[in-house]
mmCIF file of C-alpha atoms in Angstrom:
data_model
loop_
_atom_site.group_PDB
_atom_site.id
_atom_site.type_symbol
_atom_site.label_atom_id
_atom_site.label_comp_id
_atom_site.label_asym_id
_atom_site.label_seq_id
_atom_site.Cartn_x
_atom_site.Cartn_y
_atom_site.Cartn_z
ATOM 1 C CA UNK A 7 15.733 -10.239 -13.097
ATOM 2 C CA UNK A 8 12.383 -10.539 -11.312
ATOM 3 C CA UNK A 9 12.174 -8.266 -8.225
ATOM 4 C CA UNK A 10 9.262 -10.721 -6.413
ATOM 5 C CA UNK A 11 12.314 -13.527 -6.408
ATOM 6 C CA UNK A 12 14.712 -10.788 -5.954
ATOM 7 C CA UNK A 13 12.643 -9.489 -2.809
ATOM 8 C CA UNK A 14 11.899 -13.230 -1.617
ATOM 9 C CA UNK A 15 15.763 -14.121 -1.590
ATOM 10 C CA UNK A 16 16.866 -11.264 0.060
ATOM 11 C CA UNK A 17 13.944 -10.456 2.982
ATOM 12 C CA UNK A 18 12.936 -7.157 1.811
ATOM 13 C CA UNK A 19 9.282 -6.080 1.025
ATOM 14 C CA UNK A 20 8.101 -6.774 -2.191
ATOM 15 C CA UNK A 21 5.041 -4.134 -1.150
ATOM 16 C CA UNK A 22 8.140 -1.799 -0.603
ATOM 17 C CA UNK A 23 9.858 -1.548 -3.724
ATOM 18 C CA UNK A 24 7.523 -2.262 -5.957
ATOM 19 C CA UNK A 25 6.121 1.267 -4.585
ATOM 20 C CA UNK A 26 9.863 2.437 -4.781
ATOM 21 C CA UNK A 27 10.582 1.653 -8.021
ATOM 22 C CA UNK A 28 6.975 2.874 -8.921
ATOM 23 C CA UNK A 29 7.867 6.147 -7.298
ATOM 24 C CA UNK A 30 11.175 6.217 -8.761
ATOM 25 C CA UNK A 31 10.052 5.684 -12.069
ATOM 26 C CA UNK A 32 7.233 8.275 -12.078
ATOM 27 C CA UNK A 33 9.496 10.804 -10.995
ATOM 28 C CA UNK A 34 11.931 10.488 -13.611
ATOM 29 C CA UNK A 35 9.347 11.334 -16.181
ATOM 30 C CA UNK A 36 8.581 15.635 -15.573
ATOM 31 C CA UNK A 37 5.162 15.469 -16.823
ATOM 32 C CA UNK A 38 4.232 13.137 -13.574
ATOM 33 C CA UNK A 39 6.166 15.613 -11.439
ATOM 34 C CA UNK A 40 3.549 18.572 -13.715
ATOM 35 C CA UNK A 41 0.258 19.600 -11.207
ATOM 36 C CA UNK A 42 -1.897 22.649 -12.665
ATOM 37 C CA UNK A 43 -2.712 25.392 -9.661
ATOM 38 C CA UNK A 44 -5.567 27.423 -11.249
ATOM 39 C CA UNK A 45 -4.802 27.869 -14.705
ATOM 40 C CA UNK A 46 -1.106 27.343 -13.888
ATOM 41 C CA UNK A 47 1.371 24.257 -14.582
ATOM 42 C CA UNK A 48 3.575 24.133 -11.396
ATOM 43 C CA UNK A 49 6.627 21.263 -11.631
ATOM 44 C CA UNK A 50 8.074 19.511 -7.917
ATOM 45 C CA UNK A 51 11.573 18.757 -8.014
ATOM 46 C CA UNK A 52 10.967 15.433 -5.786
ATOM 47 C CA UNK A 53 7.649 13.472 -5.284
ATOM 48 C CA UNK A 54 6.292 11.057 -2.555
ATOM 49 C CA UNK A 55 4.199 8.693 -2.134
ATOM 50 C CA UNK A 56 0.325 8.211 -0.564
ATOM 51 C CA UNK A 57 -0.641 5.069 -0.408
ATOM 52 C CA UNK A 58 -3.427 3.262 1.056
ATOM 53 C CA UNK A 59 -2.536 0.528 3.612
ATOM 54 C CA UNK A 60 -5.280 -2.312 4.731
ATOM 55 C CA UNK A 61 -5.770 -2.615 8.283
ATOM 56 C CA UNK A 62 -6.591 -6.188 10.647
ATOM 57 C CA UNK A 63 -10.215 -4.599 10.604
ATOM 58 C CA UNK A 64 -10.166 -4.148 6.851
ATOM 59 C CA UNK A 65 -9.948 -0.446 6.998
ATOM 60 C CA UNK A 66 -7.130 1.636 5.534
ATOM 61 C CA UNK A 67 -5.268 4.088 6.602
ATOM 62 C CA UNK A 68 -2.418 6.013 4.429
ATOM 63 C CA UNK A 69 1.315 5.245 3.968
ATOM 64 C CA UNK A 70 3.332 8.506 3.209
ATOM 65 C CA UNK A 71 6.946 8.357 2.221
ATOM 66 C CA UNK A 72 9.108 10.603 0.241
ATOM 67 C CA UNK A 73 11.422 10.025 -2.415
ATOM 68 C CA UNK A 74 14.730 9.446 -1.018
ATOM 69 C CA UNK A 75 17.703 8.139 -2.770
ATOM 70 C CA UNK A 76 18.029 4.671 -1.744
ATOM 71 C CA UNK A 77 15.776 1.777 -1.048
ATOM 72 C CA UNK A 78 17.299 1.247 2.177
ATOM 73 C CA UNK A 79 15.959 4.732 3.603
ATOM 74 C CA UNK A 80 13.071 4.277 1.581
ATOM 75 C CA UNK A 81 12.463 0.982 3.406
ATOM 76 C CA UNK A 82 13.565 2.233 6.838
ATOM 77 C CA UNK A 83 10.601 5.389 6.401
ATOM 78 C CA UNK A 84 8.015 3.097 4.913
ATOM 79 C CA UNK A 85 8.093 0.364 7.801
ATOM 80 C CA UNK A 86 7.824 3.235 10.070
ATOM 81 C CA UNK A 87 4.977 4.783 7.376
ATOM 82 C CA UNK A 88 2.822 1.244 7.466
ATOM 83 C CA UNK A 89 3.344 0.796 11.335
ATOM 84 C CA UNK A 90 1.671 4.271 11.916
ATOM 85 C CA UNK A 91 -1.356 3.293 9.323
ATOM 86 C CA UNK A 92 -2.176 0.001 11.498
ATOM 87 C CA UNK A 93 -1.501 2.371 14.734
ATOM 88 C CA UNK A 94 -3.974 5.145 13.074
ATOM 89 C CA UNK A 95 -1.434 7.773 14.113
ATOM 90 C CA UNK A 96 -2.083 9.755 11.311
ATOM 91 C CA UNK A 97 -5.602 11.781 10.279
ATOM 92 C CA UNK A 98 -6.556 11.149 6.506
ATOM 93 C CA UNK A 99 -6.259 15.091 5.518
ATOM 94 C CA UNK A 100 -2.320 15.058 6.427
ATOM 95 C CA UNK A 101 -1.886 16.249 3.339
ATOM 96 C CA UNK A 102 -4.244 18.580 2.903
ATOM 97 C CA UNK A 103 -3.330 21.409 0.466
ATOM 98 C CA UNK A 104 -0.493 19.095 -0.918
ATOM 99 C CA UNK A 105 -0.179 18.762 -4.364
ATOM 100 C CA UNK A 106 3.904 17.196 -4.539
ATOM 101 C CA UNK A 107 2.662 13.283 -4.647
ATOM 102 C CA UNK A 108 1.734 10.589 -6.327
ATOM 103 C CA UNK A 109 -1.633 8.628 -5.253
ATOM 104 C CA UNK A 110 -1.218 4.807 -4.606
ATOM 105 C CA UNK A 111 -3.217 1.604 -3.945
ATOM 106 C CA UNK A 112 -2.604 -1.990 -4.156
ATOM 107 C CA UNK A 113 -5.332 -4.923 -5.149
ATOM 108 C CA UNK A 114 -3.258 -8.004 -4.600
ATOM 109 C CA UNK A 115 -7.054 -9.779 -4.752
ATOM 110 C CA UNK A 116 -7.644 -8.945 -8.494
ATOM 111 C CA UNK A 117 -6.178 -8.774 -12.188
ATOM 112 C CA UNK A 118 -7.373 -5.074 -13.045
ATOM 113 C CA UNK A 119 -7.049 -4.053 -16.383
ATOM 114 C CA UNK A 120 -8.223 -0.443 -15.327
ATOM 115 C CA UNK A 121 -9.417 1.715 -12.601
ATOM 116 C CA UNK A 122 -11.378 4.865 -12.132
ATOM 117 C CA UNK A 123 -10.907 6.982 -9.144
ATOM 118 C CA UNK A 124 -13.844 9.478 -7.356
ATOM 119 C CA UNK A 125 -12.490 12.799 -7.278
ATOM 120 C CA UNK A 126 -13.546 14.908 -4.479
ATOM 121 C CA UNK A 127 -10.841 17.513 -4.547
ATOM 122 C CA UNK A 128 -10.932 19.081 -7.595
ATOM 123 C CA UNK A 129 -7.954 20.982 -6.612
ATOM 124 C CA UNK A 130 -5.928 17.567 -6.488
ATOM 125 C CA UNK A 131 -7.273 16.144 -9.697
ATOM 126 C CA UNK A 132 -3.739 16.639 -11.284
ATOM 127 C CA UNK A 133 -2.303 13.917 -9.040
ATOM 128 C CA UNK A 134 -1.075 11.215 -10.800
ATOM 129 C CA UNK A 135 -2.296 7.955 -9.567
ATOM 130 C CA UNK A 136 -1.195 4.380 -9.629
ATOM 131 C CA UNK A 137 -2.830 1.108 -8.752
ATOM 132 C CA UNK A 138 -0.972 -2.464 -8.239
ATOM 133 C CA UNK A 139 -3.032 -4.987 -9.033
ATOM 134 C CA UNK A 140 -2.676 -9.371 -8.367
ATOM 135 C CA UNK A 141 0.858 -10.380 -9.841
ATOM 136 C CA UNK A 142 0.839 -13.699 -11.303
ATOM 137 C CA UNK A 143 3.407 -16.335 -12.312
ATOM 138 C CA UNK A 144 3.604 -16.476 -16.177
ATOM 139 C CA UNK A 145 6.293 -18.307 -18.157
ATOM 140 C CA UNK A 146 8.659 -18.246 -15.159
ATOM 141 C CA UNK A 147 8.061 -14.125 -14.910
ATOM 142 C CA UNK A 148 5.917 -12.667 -12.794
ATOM 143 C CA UNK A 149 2.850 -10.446 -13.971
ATOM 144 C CA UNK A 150 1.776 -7.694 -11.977
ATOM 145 C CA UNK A 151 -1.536 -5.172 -13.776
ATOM 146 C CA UNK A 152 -0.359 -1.509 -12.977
ATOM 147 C CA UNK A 153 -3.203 1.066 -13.938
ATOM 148 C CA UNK A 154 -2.442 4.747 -14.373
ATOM 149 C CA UNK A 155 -4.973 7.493 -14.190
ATOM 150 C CA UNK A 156 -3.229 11.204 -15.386
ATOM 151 C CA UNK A 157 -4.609 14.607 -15.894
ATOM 152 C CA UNK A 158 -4.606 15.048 -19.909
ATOM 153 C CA UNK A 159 -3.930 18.372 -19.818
ATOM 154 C CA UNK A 160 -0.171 17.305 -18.065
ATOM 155 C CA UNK A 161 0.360 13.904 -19.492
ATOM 156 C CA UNK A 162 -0.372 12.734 -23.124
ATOM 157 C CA UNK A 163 0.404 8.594 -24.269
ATOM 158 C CA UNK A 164 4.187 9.099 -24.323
ATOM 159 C CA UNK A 165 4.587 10.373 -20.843
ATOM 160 C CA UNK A 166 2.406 7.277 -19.655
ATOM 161 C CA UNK A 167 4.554 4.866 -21.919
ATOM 162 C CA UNK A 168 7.557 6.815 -20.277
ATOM 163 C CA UNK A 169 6.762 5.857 -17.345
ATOM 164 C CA UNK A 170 5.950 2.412 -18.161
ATOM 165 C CA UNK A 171 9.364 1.770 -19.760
ATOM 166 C CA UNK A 172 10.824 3.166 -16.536
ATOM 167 C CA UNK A 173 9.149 0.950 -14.326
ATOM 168 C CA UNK A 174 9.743 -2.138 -16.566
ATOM 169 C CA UNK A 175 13.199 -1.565 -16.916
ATOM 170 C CA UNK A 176 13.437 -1.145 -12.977
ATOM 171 C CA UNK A 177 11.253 -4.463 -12.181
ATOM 172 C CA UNK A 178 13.320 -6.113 -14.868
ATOM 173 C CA UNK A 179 16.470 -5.273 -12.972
ATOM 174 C CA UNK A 180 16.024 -5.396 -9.304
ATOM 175 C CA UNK A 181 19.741 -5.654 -8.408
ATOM 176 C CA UNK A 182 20.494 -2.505 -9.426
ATOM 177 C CA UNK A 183 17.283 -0.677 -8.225
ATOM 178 C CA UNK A 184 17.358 -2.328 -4.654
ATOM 179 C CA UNK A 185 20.138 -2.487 -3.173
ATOM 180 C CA UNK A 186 20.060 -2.964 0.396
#
C-alpha cells in the first residue's frame, strides 16, 4: 500500500493521517508515552498531538488533537483543530503545564535528514517530537524524511526503531489504518 495514493483515491487528508498514524504509532511504543517530572518517570495511558499549522500570512498557529480510536474521529477533530489555527482561536500556551503529547511539524518544502529543536521549557524537554519532511516519488513508492528528537534518559535506539517499524508498517498498509 502507499497511504499518499491511498489518501488521493479516497479524499481524505494525507496531512491527517500521516499525523494519525504517526500518533498511533508513537503511542504504541511506552517509552514515547515515558515524560520525567523532576527526577521522576511518569507514563500517559493515551497521547495527542501538537502540531504546528502554516497560516495564509505564513504564521503558525497549533493543531491539537487527541488520540482517538479511529481515523474518522481523528479526522472529524483535526479539521475542526486546523480551522481554529487559521481562525487563531487558540493562544500558543494552551497547553501549558501539559506534558501527555507528542510535538509535531511538517516541512513539505525540504528533504531533512535531521532536526534540532530550541528548548525553552525545560520542564517539557521529555516530549517526544516528530518532524515530516518533503515526500518524494521513488520507484513507484513514495518517500517521506521523518526526524525524531527523544529524551535519552526515556528512549534508547530500540524504542526509536520501535517506533519506526510501527509507522512503516502503518504507511505500508493504509487500508487497514484508515478506514473511513
Amino acid at each position: 500500500g502507499d497511504t499518499l495514493g491511498y489518501c488521493k483515491s479516497k479524499g481524505l487528508s494525507f496531512f491527517l493521517a500521516s499525523w494519525f498514524l504517526a500518533l498511533k504509532a508513537a503511542s504504541s511504543v511506552e517509552n514515547f508515552r515515558m515524560r520525567l517530572r523532576g527526577s521522576n518517570v511518569f507514563v500517559h495511558d493515551r497521547l495527542y498531538l501538537s502540531t504546528t499549522v502554516l497560516r495564509d500570512d505564513e504564521s503558525f498557529g497549533f493543531c491539537h488533537l487527541p488520540m482517538v480510536g479511529d481515523f474518522a474521529t481523528f479526522t472529524a477533530f483535526g479539521t475542526r483543530a486546523i480551522e481554529a489555527a487559521h481562525a487563531r482561536e487558540l493562544p500558543l500556551d494552551i497547553l501549558e503545564g501539559r506534558d501527555d503529547a507528542i510535538y509535531g511539524t511538517t516541512l513539505p518544502w525540504i528533504r531533512l535528514t535531521g532536526i534540532t529543536h530550541a528548548h525553552r521549557i525545560p520542564a517539557r524537554s521529555s516530549v517526544p517530537k516528530i518532524v515530516f519532511g518533503k515526500y518524494e516519488e521513488h520507484m513507484e513508492k513514495t518517500m517521506m524524511p521523518v526526524a525524531v528528537e527523544v529524551h535519552h534518559a526515556l528512549c534508547d535506539g530500540i524504542h526509536i526503531a520501535r517506533f519506526y517499524q510501527a509507522l512503516e508498517t502503518m504507511l505500508s498498509a493504509p487500508e487497514t489504518h484508515l478506514v473511513p
